[in-house]
Amino acid sequence: MESNKTASPKKNASQKKKKKKKSNGTFLNILKVFLIFMIVAGMLGSGIAYFYVTNVLKDIEAIDPTLIEKALTENSVIVDGEDRVLEQIQNVNGLRTIVRYNDISKNLINAFVAVEDKTFWSHNGFNFVRLFGAVKDTLTSGKRLGGTSTITQQLARNVYLPDSKTERSVDRKIKEAYYAVELEKYLKKEQIIEGYLNLIYLGSSANGVEAAAQTYFSKSAKDLDLVESAMLAGVPKSPTKYAPMTTKKKENVTPEDYVLDDSNPLFTVVFNPSCEERYNIVILLMRNNGYLTDDEYKAAKAVDLKTKLQPSKLTSTEISSYFSDMVKEDVLNDLIETYGYTYEEASNILYTKGLVIHSTIDFDMQKILESNYDADNFTTYFGESTHAAVKSFQSKYNLSADGIAGQGTIAKIGEVTGMDTSVFTQNLYKKGSDGEEVILLKKALYAQGFLRNNENFPRVTVTFNKDGNIISEETKSTILFKQSNFINTDQQLMLPSSDYKFDDQGNLVLFKNKRLNFYPHLQGDQVVSIQVVVKNTFTYNEDASGKSTGKKNIEGLYTYEGRDVFIPNEYKSFDADKNVVIDKAFLAKEPDFFKLDGNQTLLIDKDNYYISDVGIIQPQSAMVIIDYHTGQLKAVVGGRNISGQKIYNRAVNPRQPGSSIKPLSIYTPAIDSLRYTAATPIDDRPLYLSGSPSIRWPYNWYEHSSSYPKHWGLVTLRRSMQYSINTIAAYIANDLGVDTCISYLKKFGITSLVTEGGTSDMNLSAVSMGGMTKGVSPLEMTNAYGAIANKGVLTELITYTSVENNKGEIILENNQTKEVVVDEHVAYIVKNMMESTVTSGIASSARISPNNDSIPVAGKTGTTSNKMDAWFIGFTPYYVAGVWFGNDVNMPLDQGSGVSALFWKTVMSEIHAELEPKQFERPDGIVTSKVDTMSGKLPTDLSYMDPRNTVISEIFIKGTEPTEQDDVHVSATVCLESGKLATPNCPTTLVENKVFVKRPLPYVPSENYDNSGNPIILGDWVYELPTAECDIHNSTIIDTFDYSNYEGVTPTIKFADGSTVVQRPFFIELNDGQKVLLPIGTKILADNSILFPDASTIPAYMIKFIPTFTTEELDHMDTLPSVNEAIQGVDDNSNITEDSMNTNN
């Protein structure tokens, strides 16, 4: 149903207009004065009309047509690389997009002319007949003058009289008429209606018809049909009353409301039935004025208006505002820097001048990232949260609570939920299970309220006191108050009697360090005001955690920010103990501000204090994805479960980086110094770098692990990164110097360093383990890692590529800087070391291909002390990404950086799913060489004899590869029984030539003790070259057959190779009944064959029985062979063994 005809007077009026402009304007001026005079004469009487008009107009400013353009502020837009709108930037005056006359639907123009100004195309500024009719009505009825304005007058009023446009006075009408006539003199009709349609307010924050068309119908003004045009034309009469839709809070939506859009978490858009009344008037006037035929009118009247509305989302609701907030901030800063604008001037340009900002966002990548932050976006992995949920389900239904979903648990889930359990094809599901069926299990548990925590995220480790408040494990002070302990069901703040007192003068004294915080505001040394702030509170999923006492890992933790208690400042002061005193005068003035209940608890009503209504889920997280080749930010999330704009962005706020700082501050400087290579061995041994020679520092992160030694001993630089060995990082930092480490962090673009003052980052802890004063933001950490990926070149991070004004001219072009941090060869070595950390080190859970081969990942984990922060930052040949987990309030996580690496993998696997396999580019000038990892030198024959396979292939910057022979491996003859250097007295069967390591700097365990007072044994100590000789087999010859010499001696000793060595003679029995004496030093091999000290043997198949005597049995044995029998046995033995040897060989 399209009607594009316009009224015929338009052409004639235009022709007349042209003729008038050719004249000297005298007639028009006379007519203008006459018309204004007649208006006033009709209201005031002709006697004084002339003088009145002259007085009103004497100081009026001359018309300036350019003011129309200035009044037409236009919203800027942020678009992605495919010109999809990320956000239409809305200012305080709402939305506006300027559109030209030829881009406005003729239906729309006709509708507005019909309802607002039917003689628009023929009048000279105002409708004389209509005006005098209104004047007459005013004079006869006494009502205010109104309803007379033409479209030209309305435009004049909005542009030239903005401060008085709501007035209905004679003065304003005179000025309005004057400007209307002037506008008609300077502008064509098409220009006038174009300005008018771009300027008018049309409800729902839409200014102008283009913004309104997008807001209500999700289309451009040029594409509006008759019905849509008529609906818009009805709005200006009263935008609040006649706008086609309205927004309600969700709790206010009724069953009678017709819902148009329910996607917002807080508000719902519903149809406004009042618009129908005005719509019907518009189409009637269109028919009466010849814009519609009778048939078109009837068809338009029959349309269900609800079906025409399709509200647009001017800001994408598919993604958060984190990215667009960063873009706006960057554009503002660049406008200020480039053009010298003030902040206010730059803001005005950004919000009102119709800029088109080409952002760097990858919209699809952003959606993938955010989907992994959604609470109900279940992964296929059966993790800790699912284990806890299954366990809770089992406990409730009296099943064995082991957290394993076996057949009994699955059957019970089916019984409780009614789901078809045949979809579960496995016998059981447990931690580590992975597959689509795990998602079905999670959904079932989620629906029953057992699974509340997003599997992607760790839980929070807290310590509860007896009241259920969260306290510091060390100091026992309260960190967060349980909200139900803090605020009662009437939303009153509760201060127990221990938090306050009334002094002798009747003043109220609020004690410090209780439920309120006190912040003095100073001018110099003078306290000018005191802020009284409510402390933060929390809620959590109590059912999932059981009784709230002691230390627990909890889910669903939400924190609520406390703010002011609204006590006027003049009534507050500090006493000598820094408690806050509330003057009794305030208590007298506001007797209901504080109330006492029967328990003497002080109650403060909700209106008198503020605490946030919406909790913030913990733990929190941030993730950043950057194309390091271009420096373009592609996706960012700055927090979990948060909506709105200008929200706290954790991606740009510093946190402690832990060991993730090491590639930047330790390993890159080390390789760049050319004094270290990836194969350089460093002794992981106790260090004393705390400043006190008696205090061991640092500790390795596995200090208290039963699976690892406290120190490994000699390890290569590569391996030290793979396992994030703190002592080696501290050793290198101490060797290079803190200043050097800091200088590299600056080169990598870290701006949050504190290098001066009493508390700074100029120390080993900060540069080697990330124990920094402020920390580093995920954004800066990720971009810094990108420099390693990008061949050592740091590319300035950008959020937009260019900005155009509303004329399509580029006003900002983001030509970012590039800085060479290190040579590409250095970067490649570090990159390769980081790759092995993912391939075979502690970050293996970050691999996005099974063997880290098709699309390799290189990266580094980071966990701060007590697991307050958990990081993983890594890169592929395509992108670099960094993820951080932690709490807004310092509380530990139940997992370390492993959960960050796994989350990184989950996100990046999806992002790389459609990308081609690709490898990191290896530059020329990198060579490969065999190397002995114990010395970092060329291997020798002894190197290959080390059972640990210490000969490897390693890459080097050409010129740094080893040229000298290994000198750490040595050969020595040792006694197997004592483990010391052999002497001539050691039995030959207990003597062996072995390969050992001669540590460059000797280590003595007895000089290094752990916190329990035990000597610290290095992990490779068993390979250390002995320095002492055997003290078991000395020069005193023991009579082999005098059994009293062996009383109390253990018969045998077991060796690692499975063999057993005889320490005390005893007999075995052969198959033919012979008894054979096993003298000291005899070996019983793993297959039960016998090796005598003289190298003769008895094969196992000839042996009937080998007794397993205890020491006590041999000490008290009644029947022992005589010396002659023993000697004969040995002689017989010799004969038997000779034959057996012939048989075996």
mmCIF file of C-alpha atoms in Angstrom, residues 75-219:
data_model
loop_
_atom_site.group_PDB
_atom_site.id
_atom_site.type_symbol
_atom_site.label_atom_id
_atom_site.label_comp_id
_atom_site.label_asym_id
_atom_site.label_seq_id
_atom_site.Cartn_x
_atom_site.Cartn_y
_atom_site.Cartn_z
ATOM 1 C CA ASN A 75 24.700 10.567 16.651
ATOM 2 C CA SER A 76 27.971 8.863 15.868
ATOM 3 C CA VAL A 77 28.147 5.149 15.199
ATOM 4 C CA ILE A 78 30.747 2.479 15.885
ATOM 5 C CA VAL A 79 30.947 -0.200 13.203
ATOM 6 C CA ASP A 80 32.947 -3.375 12.746
ATOM 7 C CA GLY A 81 35.045 -4.389 9.760
ATOM 8 C CA GLU A 82 31.919 -5.353 7.820
ATOM 9 C CA ASP A 83 30.180 -2.064 8.675
ATOM 10 C CA ARG A 84 27.791 -3.776 11.090
ATOM 11 C CA VAL A 85 26.706 -1.325 13.774
ATOM 12 C CA LEU A 86 28.274 -2.107 17.129
ATOM 13 C CA GLU A 87 26.727 0.930 18.810
ATOM 14 C CA GLN A 88 24.871 4.080 17.854
ATOM 15 C CA ILE A 89 26.350 6.468 20.379
ATOM 16 C CA GLN A 90 23.536 8.162 22.251
ATOM 17 C CA ASN A 91 23.951 11.530 23.929
ATOM 18 C CA VAL A 92 21.757 13.085 26.586
ATOM 19 C CA ASN A 93 19.427 14.443 23.896
ATOM 20 C CA GLY A 94 18.786 11.033 22.386
ATOM 21 C CA LEU A 95 19.433 9.637 18.933
ATOM 22 C CA ARG A 96 19.601 11.485 15.630
ATOM 23 C CA THR A 97 20.810 10.620 12.141
ATOM 24 C CA ILE A 98 20.545 13.406 9.585
ATOM 25 C CA VAL A 99 18.849 12.453 6.332
ATOM 26 C CA ARG A 100 18.380 14.524 3.160
ATOM 27 C CA TYR A 101 15.061 15.401 1.551
ATOM 28 C CA ASN A 102 15.494 12.942 -1.309
ATOM 29 C CA ASP A 103 16.109 10.144 1.221
ATOM 30 C CA ILE A 104 12.782 10.644 2.993
ATOM 31 C CA SER A 105 9.731 8.624 1.969
ATOM 32 C CA LYS A 106 7.089 10.711 0.152
ATOM 33 C CA ASN A 107 4.541 8.937 2.338
ATOM 34 C CA LEU A 108 6.240 10.429 5.363
ATOM 35 C CA ILE A 109 6.363 13.952 3.944
ATOM 36 C CA ASN A 110 2.698 13.788 2.946
ATOM 37 C CA ALA A 111 1.654 12.487 6.343
ATOM 38 C CA PHE A 112 3.409 15.289 8.217
ATOM 39 C CA VAL A 113 2.124 17.990 5.899
ATOM 40 C CA ALA A 114 -1.445 16.665 6.189
ATOM 41 C CA VAL A 115 -1.483 16.635 9.983
ATOM 42 C CA GLU A 116 0.851 19.500 10.851
ATOM 43 C CA ASP A 117 0.520 22.102 8.073
ATOM 44 C CA LYS A 118 -1.789 21.369 5.137
ATOM 45 C CA THR A 119 -0.938 24.676 3.401
ATOM 46 C CA PHE A 120 2.812 24.204 3.833
ATOM 47 C CA TRP A 121 3.563 24.213 0.123
ATOM 48 C CA SER A 122 1.685 27.500 -0.479
ATOM 49 C CA HIS A 123 2.074 29.757 2.570
ATOM 50 C CA ASN A 124 4.879 32.231 3.168
ATOM 51 C CA GLY A 125 5.783 31.222 6.688
ATOM 52 C CA PHE A 126 2.520 30.968 8.537
ATOM 53 C CA ASN A 127 -1.111 30.241 7.872
ATOM 54 C CA PHE A 128 -2.856 33.645 8.060
ATOM 55 C CA VAL A 129 -6.379 32.206 8.214
ATOM 56 C CA ARG A 130 -5.481 29.626 10.815
ATOM 57 C CA LEU A 131 -3.663 32.221 12.907
ATOM 58 C CA PHE A 132 -6.571 34.666 12.986
ATOM 59 C CA GLY A 133 -8.934 31.849 13.850
ATOM 60 C CA ALA A 134 -6.787 31.016 16.812
ATOM 61 C CA VAL A 135 -6.565 34.700 17.803
ATOM 62 C CA LYS A 136 -10.330 35.009 17.658
ATOM 63 C CA ASP A 137 -10.752 31.917 19.837
ATOM 64 C CA THR A 138 -8.270 33.326 22.327
ATOM 65 C CA LEU A 139 -9.997 36.719 22.542
ATOM 66 C CA THR A 140 -13.473 35.196 22.929
ATOM 67 C CA SER A 141 -12.600 32.283 25.244
ATOM 68 C CA GLY A 142 -9.703 33.694 27.283
ATOM 69 C CA LYS A 143 -7.631 30.597 26.602
ATOM 70 C CA ARG A 144 -3.919 30.651 25.774
ATOM 71 C CA LEU A 145 -2.927 31.217 22.177
ATOM 72 C CA GLY A 146 -1.918 27.903 20.605
ATOM 73 C CA GLY A 147 -2.259 25.401 17.808
ATOM 74 C CA THR A 148 -1.388 27.884 15.063
ATOM 75 C CA SER A 149 2.190 26.987 14.151
ATOM 76 C CA THR A 150 3.134 25.986 10.632
ATOM 77 C CA ILE A 151 6.006 23.614 9.892
ATOM 78 C CA THR A 152 8.155 26.687 9.128
ATOM 79 C CA GLN A 153 7.220 28.248 12.462
ATOM 80 C CA GLN A 154 7.995 25.034 14.319
ATOM 81 C CA LEU A 155 11.409 24.888 12.685
ATOM 82 C CA ALA A 156 12.025 28.556 13.493
ATOM 83 C CA ARG A 157 10.967 28.037 17.089
ATOM 84 C CA ASN A 158 13.305 25.045 17.582
ATOM 85 C CA VAL A 159 16.290 26.685 15.897
ATOM 86 C CA TYR A 160 16.084 30.362 16.892
ATOM 87 C CA LEU A 161 13.976 30.334 20.054
ATOM 88 C CA PRO A 162 15.058 27.134 21.855
ATOM 89 C CA ASP A 163 14.867 28.705 25.308
ATOM 90 C CA SER A 164 11.248 29.847 24.914
ATOM 91 C CA LYS A 165 9.838 27.228 22.569
ATOM 92 C CA THR A 166 7.419 25.893 25.182
ATOM 93 C CA GLU A 167 5.970 29.340 25.914
ATOM 94 C CA ARG A 168 2.634 30.404 24.393
ATOM 95 C CA SER A 169 3.052 34.161 24.638
ATOM 96 C CA VAL A 170 2.425 37.027 22.250
ATOM 97 C CA ASP A 171 6.124 37.989 22.279
ATOM 98 C CA ARG A 172 7.177 34.500 21.266
ATOM 99 C CA LYS A 173 4.536 34.416 18.519
ATOM 100 C CA ILE A 174 5.789 37.706 17.117
ATOM 101 C CA LYS A 175 9.381 36.503 17.050
ATOM 102 C CA GLU A 176 8.347 33.141 15.659
ATOM 103 C CA ALA A 177 6.362 34.773 12.862
ATOM 104 C CA TYR A 178 9.298 37.037 12.046
ATOM 105 C CA TYR A 179 11.761 34.131 11.818
ATOM 106 C CA ALA A 180 9.274 32.027 9.847
ATOM 107 C CA VAL A 181 8.934 34.717 7.195
ATOM 108 C CA GLU A 182 12.721 35.135 7.138
ATOM 109 C CA LEU A 183 13.248 31.384 6.694
ATOM 110 C CA GLU A 184 10.873 31.347 3.758
ATOM 111 C CA LYS A 185 12.973 34.136 2.276
ATOM 112 C CA TYR A 186 16.276 32.261 2.554
ATOM 113 C CA LEU A 187 15.327 28.583 2.128
ATOM 114 C CA LYS A 188 13.410 26.441 -0.306
ATOM 115 C CA LYS A 189 10.405 24.526 0.932
ATOM 116 C CA GLU A 190 12.294 21.242 0.550
ATOM 117 C CA GLN A 191 15.076 22.559 2.776
ATOM 118 C CA ILE A 192 12.578 23.726 5.393
ATOM 119 C CA ILE A 193 10.762 20.409 5.677
ATOM 120 C CA GLU A 194 14.053 18.527 5.572
ATOM 121 C CA GLY A 195 15.292 20.559 8.555
ATOM 122 C CA TYR A 196 11.979 20.104 10.358
ATOM 123 C CA LEU A 197 11.864 16.315 9.876
ATOM 124 C CA ASN A 198 15.457 15.972 11.055
ATOM 125 C CA LEU A 199 14.872 18.121 14.142
ATOM 126 C CA ILE A 200 11.566 17.031 15.699
ATOM 127 C CA TYR A 201 11.433 14.735 18.698
ATOM 128 C CA LEU A 202 9.509 11.516 18.049
ATOM 129 C CA GLY A 203 9.679 9.672 21.374
ATOM 130 C CA SER A 204 11.852 6.782 22.601
ATOM 131 C CA SER A 205 14.953 9.030 22.525
ATOM 132 C CA ALA A 206 14.597 9.398 18.743
ATOM 133 C CA ASN A 207 15.216 12.834 17.260
ATOM 134 C CA GLY A 208 14.334 13.159 13.600
ATOM 135 C CA VAL A 209 12.598 10.753 11.277
ATOM 136 C CA GLU A 210 15.639 8.612 10.434
ATOM 137 C CA ALA A 211 16.335 7.777 14.084
ATOM 138 C CA ALA A 212 12.625 7.184 14.641
ATOM 139 C CA ALA A 213 12.329 4.928 11.595
ATOM 140 C CA GLN A 214 15.216 2.824 12.879
ATOM 141 C CA THR A 215 13.924 2.857 16.460
ATOM 142 C CA TYR A 216 10.372 1.741 15.696
ATOM 143 C CA PHE A 217 10.632 -0.141 12.414
ATOM 144 C CA SER A 218 14.315 -1.091 12.004
ATOM 145 C CA LYS A 219 14.449 0.533 8.587
#
